[in-house]
Coordinates of C-alpha atoms in Angstrom, one line a residue:
X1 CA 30.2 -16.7 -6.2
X2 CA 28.0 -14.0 -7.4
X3 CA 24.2 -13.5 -7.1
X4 CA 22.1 -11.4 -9.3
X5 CA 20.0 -9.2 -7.3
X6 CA 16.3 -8.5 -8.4
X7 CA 16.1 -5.0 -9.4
X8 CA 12.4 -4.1 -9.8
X9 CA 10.5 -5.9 -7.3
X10 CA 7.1 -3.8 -7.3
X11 CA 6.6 -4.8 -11.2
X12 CA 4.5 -8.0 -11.6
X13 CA 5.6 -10.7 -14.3
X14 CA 3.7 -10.6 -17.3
X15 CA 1.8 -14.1 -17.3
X16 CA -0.8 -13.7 -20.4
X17 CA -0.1 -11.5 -22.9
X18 CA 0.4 -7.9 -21.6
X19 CA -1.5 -8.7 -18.4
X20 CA -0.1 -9.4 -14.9
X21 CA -1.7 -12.7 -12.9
X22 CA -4.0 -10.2 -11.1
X23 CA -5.1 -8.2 -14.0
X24 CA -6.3 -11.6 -15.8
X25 CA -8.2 -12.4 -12.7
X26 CA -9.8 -9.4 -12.3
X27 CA -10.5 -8.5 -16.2
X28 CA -11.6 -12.3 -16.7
X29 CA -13.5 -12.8 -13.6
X30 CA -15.5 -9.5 -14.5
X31 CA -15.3 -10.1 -17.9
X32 CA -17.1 -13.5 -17.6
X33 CA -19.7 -12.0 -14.7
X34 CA -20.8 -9.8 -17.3
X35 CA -21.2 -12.0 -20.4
X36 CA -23.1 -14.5 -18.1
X37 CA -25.4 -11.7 -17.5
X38 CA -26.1 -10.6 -20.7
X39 CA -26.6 -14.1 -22.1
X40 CA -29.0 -14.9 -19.3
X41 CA -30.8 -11.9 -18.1
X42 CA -33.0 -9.7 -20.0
X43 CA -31.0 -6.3 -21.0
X44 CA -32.1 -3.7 -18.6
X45 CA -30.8 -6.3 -15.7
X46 CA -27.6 -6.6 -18.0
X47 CA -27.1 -2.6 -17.8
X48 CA -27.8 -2.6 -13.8
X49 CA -25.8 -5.0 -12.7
X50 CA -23.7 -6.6 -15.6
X51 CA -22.0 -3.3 -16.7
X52 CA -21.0 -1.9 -13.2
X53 CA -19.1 -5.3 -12.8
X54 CA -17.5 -5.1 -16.4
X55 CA -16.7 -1.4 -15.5
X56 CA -15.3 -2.3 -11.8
X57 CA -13.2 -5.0 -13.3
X58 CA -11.3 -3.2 -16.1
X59 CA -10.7 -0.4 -13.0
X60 CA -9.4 -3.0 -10.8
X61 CA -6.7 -4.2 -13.7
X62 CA -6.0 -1.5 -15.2
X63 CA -6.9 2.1 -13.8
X64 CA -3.8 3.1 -10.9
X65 CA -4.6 5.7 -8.7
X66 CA -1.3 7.3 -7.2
X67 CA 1.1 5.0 -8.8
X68 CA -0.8 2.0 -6.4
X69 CA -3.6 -1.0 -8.0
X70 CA -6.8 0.3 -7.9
X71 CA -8.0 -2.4 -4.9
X72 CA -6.3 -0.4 -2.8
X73 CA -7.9 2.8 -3.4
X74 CA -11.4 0.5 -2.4
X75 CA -10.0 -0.7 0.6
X76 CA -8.8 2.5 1.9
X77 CA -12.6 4.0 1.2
X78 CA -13.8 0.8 3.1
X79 CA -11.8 1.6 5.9
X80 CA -12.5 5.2 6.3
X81 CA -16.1 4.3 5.7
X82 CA -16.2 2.3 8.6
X83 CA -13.8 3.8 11.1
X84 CA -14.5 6.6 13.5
X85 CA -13.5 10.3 12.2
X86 CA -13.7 12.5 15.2
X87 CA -10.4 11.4 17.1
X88 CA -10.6 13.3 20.5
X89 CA -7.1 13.3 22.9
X90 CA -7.4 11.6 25.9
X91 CA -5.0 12.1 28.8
X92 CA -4.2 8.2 29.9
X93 CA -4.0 8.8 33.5
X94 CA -2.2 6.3 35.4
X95 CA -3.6 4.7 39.0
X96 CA -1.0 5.8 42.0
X97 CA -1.4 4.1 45.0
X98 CA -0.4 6.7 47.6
X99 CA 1.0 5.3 50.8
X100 CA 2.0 7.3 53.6
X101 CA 6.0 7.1 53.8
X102 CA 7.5 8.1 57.5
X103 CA 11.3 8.0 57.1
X104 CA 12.9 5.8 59.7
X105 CA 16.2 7.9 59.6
X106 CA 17.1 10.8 59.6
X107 CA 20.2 12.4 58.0
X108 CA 21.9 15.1 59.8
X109 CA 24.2 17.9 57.9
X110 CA 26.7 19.1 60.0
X111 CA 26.7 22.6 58.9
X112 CA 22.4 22.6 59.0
X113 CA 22.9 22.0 63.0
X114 CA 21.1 24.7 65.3
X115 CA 18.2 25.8 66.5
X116 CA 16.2 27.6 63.5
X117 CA 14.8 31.0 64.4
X118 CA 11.7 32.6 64.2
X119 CA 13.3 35.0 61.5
X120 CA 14.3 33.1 57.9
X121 CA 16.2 36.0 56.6
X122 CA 18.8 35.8 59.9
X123 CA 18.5 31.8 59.1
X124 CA 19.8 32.3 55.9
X125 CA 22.5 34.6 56.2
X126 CA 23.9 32.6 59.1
X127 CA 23.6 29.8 57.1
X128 CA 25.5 31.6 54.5
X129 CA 28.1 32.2 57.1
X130 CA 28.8 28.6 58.2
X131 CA 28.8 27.6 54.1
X132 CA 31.9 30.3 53.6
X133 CA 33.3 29.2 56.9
X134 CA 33.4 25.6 56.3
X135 CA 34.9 26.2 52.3
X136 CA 37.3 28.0 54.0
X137 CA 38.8 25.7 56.3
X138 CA 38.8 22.8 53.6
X139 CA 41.3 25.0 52.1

């Protein structure tokens, strides 16, 4: 059996007319803000306040800014309005308990054994030695 799979999920059903369930509510919600102001307030309260809603409404159903509704657009000004800007990098430094560690045994290499001299260079070239020695008997 066969489903059909929805193709354009970000586009909103139509409910009245040409607008979307959102656009109603914001147009008609604005829309009847507005007319309630004009009908009961004198006309220079109406132009304050009544027209800023009206004008906020039709933006919020109808005006897209970068393909995305308009209400997000507000809230992304809210939240850079109200975060902090100066982000500063802060090394998390984490808490080491240092403990003293005194190794109970001690691991001898058979070719290290002997007395270590007062000169490093003669140290290392008899060390050196006992290296190509010891490689050459395994052979």
């Amino acid at each position: 059996m066969q489903f059909e799979v929805p193709q354009f999920i970000e586009i909103e059903d139509k409910i009245f007319g040409p607008l979307t369930w959102r656009q109603f509510i914001y147009v008609g919600g604005g829309g009847a803000i507005a007319v309630v102001l004009f009908l009961v307030t004198p006309i220079y309260i109406f132009i304050l306040i009544g027209l800023p809603i009206g004008l906020l409404a039709a933006a919020l159903g109808f005006f897209p800014i970068n393909n995305r509704p308009f209400s997000y657009f507000l809230e992304a000004i809210y939240n850079y309005t109200r975060k902090q800007k100066l982000y500063l990098w802060r090394q998390k430094r984490n808490i080491v308990h240092k403990q003293s560690f005194a190794p109970t045994t001690t691991i001898e290499n058979p070719i290290l054994r002997g007395n270590p001299s007062a000169n490093p260079k003669k140290d290392i070239a008899s060390l050196a030695r006992r290296l190509e020695l010891n490689a050459l008997q395994k052979k």
